[in-house]
PDB file of C-alpha atoms in Angstrom:
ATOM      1  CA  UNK A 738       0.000   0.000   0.000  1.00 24.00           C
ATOM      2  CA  UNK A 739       1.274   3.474  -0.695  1.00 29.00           C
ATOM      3  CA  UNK A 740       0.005   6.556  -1.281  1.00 34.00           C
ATOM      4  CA  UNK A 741      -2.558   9.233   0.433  1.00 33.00           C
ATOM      5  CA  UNK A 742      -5.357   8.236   2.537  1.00 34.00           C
ATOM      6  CA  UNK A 743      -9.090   9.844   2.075  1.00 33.00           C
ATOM      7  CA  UNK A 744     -11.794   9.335   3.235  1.00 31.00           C
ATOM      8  CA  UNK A 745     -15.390   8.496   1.389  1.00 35.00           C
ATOM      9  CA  UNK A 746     -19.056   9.379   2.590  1.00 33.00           C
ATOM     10  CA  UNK A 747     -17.377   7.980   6.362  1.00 32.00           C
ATOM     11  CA  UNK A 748     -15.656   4.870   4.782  1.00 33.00           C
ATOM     12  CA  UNK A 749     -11.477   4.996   5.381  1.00 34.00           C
ATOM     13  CA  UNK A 750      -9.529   3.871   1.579  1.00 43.00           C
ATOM     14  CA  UNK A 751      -6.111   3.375   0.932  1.00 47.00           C
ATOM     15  CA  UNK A 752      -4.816   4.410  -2.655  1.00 55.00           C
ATOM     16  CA  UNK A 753      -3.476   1.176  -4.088  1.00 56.00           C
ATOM     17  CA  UNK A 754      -0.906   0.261  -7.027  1.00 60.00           C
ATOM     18  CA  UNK A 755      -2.624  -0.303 -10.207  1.00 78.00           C
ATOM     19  CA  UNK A 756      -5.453   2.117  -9.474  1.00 93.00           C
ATOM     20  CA  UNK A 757      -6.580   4.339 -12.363  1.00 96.00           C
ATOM     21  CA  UNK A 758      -8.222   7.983 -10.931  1.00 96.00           C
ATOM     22  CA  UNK A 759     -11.011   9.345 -13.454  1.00 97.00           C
ATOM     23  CA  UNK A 760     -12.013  12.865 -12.219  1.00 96.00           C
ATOM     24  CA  UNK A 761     -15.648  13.024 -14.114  1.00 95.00           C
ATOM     25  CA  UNK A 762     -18.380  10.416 -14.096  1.00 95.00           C
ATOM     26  CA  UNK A 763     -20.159  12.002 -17.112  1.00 95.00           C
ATOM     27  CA  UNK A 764     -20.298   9.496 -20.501  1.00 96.00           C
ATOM     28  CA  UNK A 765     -16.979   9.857 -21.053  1.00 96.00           C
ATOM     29  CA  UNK A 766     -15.708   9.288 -17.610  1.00 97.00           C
ATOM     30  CA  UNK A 767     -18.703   6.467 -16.662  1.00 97.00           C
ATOM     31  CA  UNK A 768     -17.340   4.999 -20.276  1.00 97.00           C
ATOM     32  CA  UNK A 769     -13.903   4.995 -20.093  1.00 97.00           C
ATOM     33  CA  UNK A 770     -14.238   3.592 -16.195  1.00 98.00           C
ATOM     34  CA  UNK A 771     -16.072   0.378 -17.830  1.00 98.00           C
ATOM     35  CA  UNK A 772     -13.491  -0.357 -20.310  1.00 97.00           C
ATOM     36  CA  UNK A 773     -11.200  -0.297 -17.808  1.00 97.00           C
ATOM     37  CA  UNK A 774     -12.657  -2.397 -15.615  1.00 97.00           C
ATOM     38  CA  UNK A 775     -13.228  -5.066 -18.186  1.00 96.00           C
ATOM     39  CA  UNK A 776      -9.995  -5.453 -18.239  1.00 95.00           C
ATOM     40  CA  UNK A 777      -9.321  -5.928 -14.821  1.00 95.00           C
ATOM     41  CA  UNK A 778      -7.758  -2.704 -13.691  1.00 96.00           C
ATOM     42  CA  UNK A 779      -9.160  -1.350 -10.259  1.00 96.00           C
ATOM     43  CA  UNK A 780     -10.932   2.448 -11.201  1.00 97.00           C
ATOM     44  CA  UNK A 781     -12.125   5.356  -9.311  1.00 96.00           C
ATOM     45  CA  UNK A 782     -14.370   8.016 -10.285  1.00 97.00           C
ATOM     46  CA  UNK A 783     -14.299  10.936  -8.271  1.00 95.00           C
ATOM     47  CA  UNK A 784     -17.271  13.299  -9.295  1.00 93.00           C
ATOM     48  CA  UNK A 785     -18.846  16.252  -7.441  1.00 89.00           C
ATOM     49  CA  UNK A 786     -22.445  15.030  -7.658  1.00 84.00           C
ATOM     50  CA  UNK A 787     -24.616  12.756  -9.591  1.00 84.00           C
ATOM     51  CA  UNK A 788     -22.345  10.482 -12.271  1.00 84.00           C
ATOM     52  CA  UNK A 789     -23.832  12.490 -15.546  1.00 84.00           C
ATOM     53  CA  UNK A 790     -25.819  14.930 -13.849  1.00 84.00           C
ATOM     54  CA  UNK A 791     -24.495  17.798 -15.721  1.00 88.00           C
ATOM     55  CA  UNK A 792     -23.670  18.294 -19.450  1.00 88.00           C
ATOM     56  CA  UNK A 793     -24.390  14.384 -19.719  1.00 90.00           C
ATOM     57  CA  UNK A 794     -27.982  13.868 -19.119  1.00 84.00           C
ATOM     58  CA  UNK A 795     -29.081  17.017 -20.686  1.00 85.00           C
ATOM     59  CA  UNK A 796     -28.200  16.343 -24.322  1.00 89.00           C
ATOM     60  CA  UNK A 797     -30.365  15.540 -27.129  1.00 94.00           C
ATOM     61  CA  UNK A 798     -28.104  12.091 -27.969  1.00 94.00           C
ATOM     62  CA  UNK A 799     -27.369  13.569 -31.634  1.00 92.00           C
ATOM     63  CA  UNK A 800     -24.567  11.001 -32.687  1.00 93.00           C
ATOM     64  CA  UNK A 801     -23.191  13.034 -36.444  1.00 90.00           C
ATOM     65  CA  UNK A 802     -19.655  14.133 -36.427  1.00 89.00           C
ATOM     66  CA  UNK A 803     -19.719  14.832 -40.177  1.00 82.00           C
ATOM     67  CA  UNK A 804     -22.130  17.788 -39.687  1.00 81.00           C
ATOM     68  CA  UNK A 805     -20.266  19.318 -36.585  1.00 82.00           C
ATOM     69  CA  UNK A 806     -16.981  20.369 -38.704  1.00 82.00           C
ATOM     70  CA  UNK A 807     -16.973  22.644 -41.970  1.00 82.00           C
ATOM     71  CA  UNK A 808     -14.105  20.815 -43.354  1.00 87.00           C
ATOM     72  CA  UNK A 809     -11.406  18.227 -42.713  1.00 90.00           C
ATOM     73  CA  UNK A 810      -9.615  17.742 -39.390  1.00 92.00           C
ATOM     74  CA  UNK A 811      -7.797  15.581 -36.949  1.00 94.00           C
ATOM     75  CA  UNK A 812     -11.400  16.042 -34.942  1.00 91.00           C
ATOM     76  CA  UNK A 813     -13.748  14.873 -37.721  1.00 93.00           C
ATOM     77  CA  UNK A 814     -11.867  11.833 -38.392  1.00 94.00           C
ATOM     78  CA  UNK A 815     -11.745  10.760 -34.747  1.00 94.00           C
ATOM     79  CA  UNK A 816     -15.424  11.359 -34.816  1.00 93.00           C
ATOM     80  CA  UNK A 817     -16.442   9.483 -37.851  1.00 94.00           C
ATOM     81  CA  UNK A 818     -14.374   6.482 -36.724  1.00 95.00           C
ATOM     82  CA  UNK A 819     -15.933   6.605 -33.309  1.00 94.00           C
ATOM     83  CA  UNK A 820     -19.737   6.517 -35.217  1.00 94.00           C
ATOM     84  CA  UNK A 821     -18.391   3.682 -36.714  1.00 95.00           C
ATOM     85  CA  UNK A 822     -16.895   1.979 -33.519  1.00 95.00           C
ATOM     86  CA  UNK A 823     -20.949   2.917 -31.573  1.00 96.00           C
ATOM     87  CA  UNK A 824     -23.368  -0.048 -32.474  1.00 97.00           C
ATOM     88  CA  UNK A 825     -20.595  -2.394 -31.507  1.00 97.00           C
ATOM     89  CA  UNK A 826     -20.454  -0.472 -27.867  1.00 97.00           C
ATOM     90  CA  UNK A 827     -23.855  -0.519 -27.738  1.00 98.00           C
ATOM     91  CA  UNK A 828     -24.363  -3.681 -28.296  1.00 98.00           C
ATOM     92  CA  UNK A 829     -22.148  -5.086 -25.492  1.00 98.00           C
ATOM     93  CA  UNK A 830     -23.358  -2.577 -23.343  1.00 98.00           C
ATOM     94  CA  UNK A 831     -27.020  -3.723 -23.716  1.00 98.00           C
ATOM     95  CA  UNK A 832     -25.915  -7.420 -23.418  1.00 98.00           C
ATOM     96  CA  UNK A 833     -24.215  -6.714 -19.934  1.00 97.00           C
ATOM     97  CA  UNK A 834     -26.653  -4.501 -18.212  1.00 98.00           C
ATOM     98  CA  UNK A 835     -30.312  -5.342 -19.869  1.00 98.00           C
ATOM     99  CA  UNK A 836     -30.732  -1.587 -20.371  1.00 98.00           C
ATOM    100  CA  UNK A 837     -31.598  -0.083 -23.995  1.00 98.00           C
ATOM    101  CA  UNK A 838     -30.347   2.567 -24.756  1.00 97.00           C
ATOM    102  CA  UNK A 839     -32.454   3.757 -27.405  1.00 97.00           C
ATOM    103  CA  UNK A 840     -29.798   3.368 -30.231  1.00 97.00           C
ATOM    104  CA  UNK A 841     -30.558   3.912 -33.805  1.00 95.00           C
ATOM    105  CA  UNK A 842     -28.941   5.219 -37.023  1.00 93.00           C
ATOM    106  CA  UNK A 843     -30.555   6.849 -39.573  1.00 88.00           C
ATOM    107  CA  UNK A 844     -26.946   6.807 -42.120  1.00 87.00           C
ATOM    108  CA  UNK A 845     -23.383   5.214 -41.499  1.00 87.00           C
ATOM    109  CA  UNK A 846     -22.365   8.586 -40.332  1.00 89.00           C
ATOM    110  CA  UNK A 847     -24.920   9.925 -37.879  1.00 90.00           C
ATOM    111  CA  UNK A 848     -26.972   8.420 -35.538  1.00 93.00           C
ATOM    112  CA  UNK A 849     -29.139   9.805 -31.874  1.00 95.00           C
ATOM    113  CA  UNK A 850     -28.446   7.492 -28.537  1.00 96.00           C
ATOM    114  CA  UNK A 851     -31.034   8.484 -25.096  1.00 96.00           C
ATOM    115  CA  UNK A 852     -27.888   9.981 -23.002  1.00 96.00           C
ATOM    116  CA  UNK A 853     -29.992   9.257 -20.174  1.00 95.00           C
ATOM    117  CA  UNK A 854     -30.472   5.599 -20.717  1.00 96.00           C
ATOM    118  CA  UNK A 855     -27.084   5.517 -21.963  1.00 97.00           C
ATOM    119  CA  UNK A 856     -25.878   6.860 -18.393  1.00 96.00           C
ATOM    120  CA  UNK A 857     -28.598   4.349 -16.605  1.00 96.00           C
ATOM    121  CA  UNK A 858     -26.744   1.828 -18.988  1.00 97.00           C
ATOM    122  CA  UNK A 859     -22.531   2.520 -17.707  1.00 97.00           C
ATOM    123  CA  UNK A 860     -23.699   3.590 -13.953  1.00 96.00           C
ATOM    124  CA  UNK A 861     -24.953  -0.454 -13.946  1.00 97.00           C
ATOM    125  CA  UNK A 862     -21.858  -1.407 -15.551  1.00 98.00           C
ATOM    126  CA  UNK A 863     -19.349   0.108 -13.312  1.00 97.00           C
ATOM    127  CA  UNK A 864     -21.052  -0.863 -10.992  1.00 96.00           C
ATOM    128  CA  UNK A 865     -21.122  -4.726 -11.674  1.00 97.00           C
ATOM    129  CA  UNK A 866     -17.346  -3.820 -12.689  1.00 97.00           C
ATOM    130  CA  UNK A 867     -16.745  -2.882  -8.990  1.00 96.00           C
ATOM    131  CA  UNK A 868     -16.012   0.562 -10.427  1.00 97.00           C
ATOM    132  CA  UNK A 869     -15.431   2.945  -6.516  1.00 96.00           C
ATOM    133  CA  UNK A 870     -17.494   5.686  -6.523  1.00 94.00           C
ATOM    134  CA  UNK A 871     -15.698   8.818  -4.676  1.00 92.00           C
ATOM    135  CA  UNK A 872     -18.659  11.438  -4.095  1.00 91.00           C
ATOM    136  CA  UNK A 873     -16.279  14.538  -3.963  1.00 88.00           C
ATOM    137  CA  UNK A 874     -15.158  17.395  -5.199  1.00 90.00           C
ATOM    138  CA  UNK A 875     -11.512  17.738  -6.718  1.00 90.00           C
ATOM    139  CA  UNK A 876      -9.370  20.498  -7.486  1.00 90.00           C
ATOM    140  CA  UNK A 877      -5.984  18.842  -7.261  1.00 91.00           C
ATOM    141  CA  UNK A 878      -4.657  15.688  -8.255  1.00 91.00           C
ATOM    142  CA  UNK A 879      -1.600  14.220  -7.450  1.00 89.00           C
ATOM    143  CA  UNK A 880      -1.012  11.261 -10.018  1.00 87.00           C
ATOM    144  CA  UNK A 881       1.968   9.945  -8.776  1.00 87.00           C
ATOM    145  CA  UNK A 882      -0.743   8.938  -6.091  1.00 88.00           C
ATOM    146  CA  UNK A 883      -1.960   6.157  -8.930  1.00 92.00           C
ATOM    147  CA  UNK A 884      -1.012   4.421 -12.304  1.00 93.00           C
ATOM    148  CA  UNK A 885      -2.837   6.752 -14.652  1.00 94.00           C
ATOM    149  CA  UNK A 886      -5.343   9.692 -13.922  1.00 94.00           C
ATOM    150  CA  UNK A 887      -7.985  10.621 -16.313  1.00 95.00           C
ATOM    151  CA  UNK A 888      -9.374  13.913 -16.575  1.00 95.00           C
ATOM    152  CA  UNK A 889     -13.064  14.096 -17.659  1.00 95.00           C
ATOM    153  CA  UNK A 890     -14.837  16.534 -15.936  1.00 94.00           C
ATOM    154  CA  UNK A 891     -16.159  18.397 -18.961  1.00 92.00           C
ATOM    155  CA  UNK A 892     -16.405  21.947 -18.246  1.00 92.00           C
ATOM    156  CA  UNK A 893     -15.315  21.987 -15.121  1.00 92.00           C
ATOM    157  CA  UNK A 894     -11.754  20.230 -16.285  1.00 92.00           C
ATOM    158  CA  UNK A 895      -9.689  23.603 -16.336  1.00 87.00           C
ATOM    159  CA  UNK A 896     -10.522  24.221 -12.778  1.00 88.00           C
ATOM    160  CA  UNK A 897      -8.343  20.944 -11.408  1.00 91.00           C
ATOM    161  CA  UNK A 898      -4.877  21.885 -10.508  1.00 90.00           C
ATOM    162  CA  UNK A 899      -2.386  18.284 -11.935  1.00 90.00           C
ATOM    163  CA  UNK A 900       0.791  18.520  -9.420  1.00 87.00           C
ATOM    164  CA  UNK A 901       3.485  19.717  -9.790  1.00 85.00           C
ATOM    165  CA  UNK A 902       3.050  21.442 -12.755  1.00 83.00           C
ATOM    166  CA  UNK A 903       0.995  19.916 -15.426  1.00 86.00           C
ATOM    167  CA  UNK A 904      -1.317  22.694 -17.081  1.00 85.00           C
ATOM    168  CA  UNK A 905      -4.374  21.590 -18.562  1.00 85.00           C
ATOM    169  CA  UNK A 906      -5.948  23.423 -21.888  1.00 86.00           C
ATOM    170  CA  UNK A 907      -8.397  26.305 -20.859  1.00 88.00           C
ATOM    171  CA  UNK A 908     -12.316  25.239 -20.837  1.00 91.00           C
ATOM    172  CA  UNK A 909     -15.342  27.168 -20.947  1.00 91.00           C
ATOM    173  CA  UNK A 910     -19.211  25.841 -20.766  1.00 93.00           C
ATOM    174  CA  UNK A 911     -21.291  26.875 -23.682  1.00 93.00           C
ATOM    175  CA  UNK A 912     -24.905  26.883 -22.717  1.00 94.00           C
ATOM    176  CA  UNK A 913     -27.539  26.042 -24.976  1.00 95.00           C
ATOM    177  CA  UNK A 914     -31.447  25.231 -24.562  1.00 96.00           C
ATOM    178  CA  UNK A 915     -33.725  22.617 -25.683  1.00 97.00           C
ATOM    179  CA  UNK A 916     -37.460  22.105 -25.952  1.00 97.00           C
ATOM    180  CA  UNK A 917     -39.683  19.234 -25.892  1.00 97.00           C
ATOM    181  CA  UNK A 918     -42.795  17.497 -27.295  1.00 97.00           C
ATOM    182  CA  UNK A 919     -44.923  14.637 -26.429  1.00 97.00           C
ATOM    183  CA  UNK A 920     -45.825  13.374 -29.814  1.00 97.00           C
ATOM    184  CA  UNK A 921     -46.812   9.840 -30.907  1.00 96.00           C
ATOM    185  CA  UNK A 922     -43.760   7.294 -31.278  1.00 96.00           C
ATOM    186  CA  UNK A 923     -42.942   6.811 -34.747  1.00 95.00           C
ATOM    187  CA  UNK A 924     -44.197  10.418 -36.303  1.00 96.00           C
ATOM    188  CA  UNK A 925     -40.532  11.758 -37.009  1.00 95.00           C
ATOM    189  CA  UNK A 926     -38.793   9.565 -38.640  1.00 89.00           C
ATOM    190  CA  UNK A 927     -34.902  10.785 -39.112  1.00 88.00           C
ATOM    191  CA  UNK A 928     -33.374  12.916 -37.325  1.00 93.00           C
ATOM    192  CA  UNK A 929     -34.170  16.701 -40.078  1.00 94.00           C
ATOM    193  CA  UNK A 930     -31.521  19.584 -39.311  1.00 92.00           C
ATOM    194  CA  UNK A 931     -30.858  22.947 -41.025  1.00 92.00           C
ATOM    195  CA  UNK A 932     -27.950  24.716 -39.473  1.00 88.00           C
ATOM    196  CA  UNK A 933     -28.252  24.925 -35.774  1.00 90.00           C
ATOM    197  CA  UNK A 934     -31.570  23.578 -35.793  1.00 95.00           C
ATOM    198  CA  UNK A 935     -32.676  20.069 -35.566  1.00 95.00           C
ATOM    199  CA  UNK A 936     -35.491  17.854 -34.594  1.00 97.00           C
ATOM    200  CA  UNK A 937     -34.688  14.397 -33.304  1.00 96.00           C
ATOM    201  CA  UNK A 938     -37.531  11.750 -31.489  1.00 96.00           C
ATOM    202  CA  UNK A 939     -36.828   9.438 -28.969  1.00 96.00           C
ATOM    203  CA  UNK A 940     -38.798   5.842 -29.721  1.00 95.00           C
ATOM    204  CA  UNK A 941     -41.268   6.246 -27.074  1.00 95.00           C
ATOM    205  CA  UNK A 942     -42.539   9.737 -28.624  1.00 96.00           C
ATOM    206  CA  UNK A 943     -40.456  12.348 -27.068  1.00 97.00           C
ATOM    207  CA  UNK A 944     -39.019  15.017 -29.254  1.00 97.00           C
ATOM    208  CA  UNK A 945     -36.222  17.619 -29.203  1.00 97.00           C
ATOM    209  CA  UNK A 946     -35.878  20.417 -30.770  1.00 98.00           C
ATOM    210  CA  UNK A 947     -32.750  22.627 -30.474  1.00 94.00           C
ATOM    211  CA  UNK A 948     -30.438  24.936 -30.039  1.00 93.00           C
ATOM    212  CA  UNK A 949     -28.062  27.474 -29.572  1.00 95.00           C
ATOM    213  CA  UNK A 950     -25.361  28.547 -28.001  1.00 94.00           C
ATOM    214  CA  UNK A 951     -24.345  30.650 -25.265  1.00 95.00           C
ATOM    215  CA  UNK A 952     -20.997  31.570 -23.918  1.00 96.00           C
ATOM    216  CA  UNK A 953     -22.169  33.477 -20.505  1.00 95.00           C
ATOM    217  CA  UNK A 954     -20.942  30.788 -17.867  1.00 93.00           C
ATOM    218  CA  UNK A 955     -22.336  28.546 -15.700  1.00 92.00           C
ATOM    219  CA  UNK A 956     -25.740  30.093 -16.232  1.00 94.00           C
ATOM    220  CA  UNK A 957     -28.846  27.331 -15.522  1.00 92.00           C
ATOM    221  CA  UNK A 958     -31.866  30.106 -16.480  1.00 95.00           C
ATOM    222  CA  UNK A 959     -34.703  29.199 -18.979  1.00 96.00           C
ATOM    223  CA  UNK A 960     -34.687  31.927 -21.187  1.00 97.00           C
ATOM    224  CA  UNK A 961     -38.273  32.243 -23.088  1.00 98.00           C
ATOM    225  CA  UNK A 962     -37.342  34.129 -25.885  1.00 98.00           C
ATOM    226  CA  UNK A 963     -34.664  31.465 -26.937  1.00 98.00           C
ATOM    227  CA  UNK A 964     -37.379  28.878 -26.306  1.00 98.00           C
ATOM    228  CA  UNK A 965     -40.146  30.654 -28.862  1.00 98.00           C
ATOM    229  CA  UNK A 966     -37.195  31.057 -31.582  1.00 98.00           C
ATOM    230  CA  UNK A 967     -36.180  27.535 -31.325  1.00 98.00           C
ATOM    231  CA  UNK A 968     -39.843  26.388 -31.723  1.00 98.00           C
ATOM    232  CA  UNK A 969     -40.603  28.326 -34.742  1.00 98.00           C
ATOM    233  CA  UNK A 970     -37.087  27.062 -36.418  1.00 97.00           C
ATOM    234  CA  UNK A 971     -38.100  23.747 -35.645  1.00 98.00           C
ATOM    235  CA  UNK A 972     -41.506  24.481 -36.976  1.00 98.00           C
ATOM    236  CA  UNK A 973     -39.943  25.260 -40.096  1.00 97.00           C
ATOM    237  CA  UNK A 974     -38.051  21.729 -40.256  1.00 96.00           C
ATOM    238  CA  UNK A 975     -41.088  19.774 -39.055  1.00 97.00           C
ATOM    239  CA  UNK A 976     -44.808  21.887 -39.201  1.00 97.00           C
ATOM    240  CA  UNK A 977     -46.606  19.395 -36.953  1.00 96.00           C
ATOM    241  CA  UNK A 978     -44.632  21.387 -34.165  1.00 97.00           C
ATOM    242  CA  UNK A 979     -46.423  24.337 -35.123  1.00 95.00           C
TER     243      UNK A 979
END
């Protein structure tokens, strides 16, 4: 045994050799912690609240990397092989947990997941992977303290200080909205998008319309006049919404 003891909602841990640290249990975090896991290698995830219950839960599960880029890059090409790498992680997913996830693709390149079931789905696996949960909040890591430390904490990553001297790229959040509509299953179709607006259904009915964005901080407010110019864009992509 070496490293720093902490203590865990009352419960007194030891850091151990072979331990891999994931600060973040959004998607990526929760995802990256199963994979590990699989393989046999003993993960935390330290996270400030609820795993995903940020940035995570709140998306609309849009899954097309080809529409987010203007041209080609390093980015796009990670994203289109990742599309291509998703029904594969899906379908083990599903298998181990029982959970759907409410995967579907419209087109080789773009698909929508539920992030929500998808977050139900990896909070079951870690936690039949014996994946430690560490409810806390961290602002410094020491990772000589274990084998490999992950940082995953979305927008919240530039805030954690790496010791000694390890400085991580500046992050900002970008806040956007989203509205919803109880419609029948099935009346959608594929996902339609013009620009920043789409329209995407879940398969029980649900559908999201979005977005924009905002670069004002960690601001939670509704704000209605975003809300009325998203629905009449959306209108314009789908007129039932009207």
């Amino acid at each position: 045994l070496h490293g720093t003891p902490f203590y865990n909602l009352g419960v007194y841990h030891v850091r151990m050799p072979g331990e891999v640290l994931i600060v973040g249990g959004g998607l990526i975090g929760s995802s990256i912690a199963w994979r590990l896991a699989q393989k046999g290698t003993r993960v935390t995830i330290a996270d400030a609240g609820n795993l995903g219950g940020e940035a995570s839960h709140a998306g609309a599960g849009m899954l097309s990397p080809g529409a987010e880029f203007d041209g080609p890059s390093v980015w796009r090409d990670l994203g289109l092989e990742s599309i291509r790498l998703y029904p594969s992680f899906v379908e083990e997913l599903q298998a181990e947990t029982g959970i759907d996830v409410d995967f579907r693709m419209f087109h080789p390149e773009e698909g929508v997941v539920d992030p929500a079931a998808l977050l139900r789905a990896l909070c079951c696996a870690c936690e039949s992977r014996k994946v430690r949960i560490m409810r806390e909040h961290v602002t410094t890591v020491e990772p000589r303290d274990y084998d490999a430390v992950v940082i995953a904490a979305g927008a919240w990553s530039g805030h954690i200080q790496v010791k000694p001297n390890v400085t991580l790229p500046a992050v900002v959040p970008i806040k956007g909205h989203l509205i919803g509509f109880h419609l029948q299953p099935g009346a959608l179709g594929p996902v339609r998008r013009q620009g920043e607006t789409y329209v995407l259904q879940r398969s029980n009915g649900f559908l999201i319309a979005g977005s924009n964005e905002q670069d004002i901080g960690f601001d939670r407010t509704v704000d209605a006049a975003i809300c009325e110019d998203i629905h009449r864009r959306a209108a314009q992509l789908f007129p039932p919404l009207e």
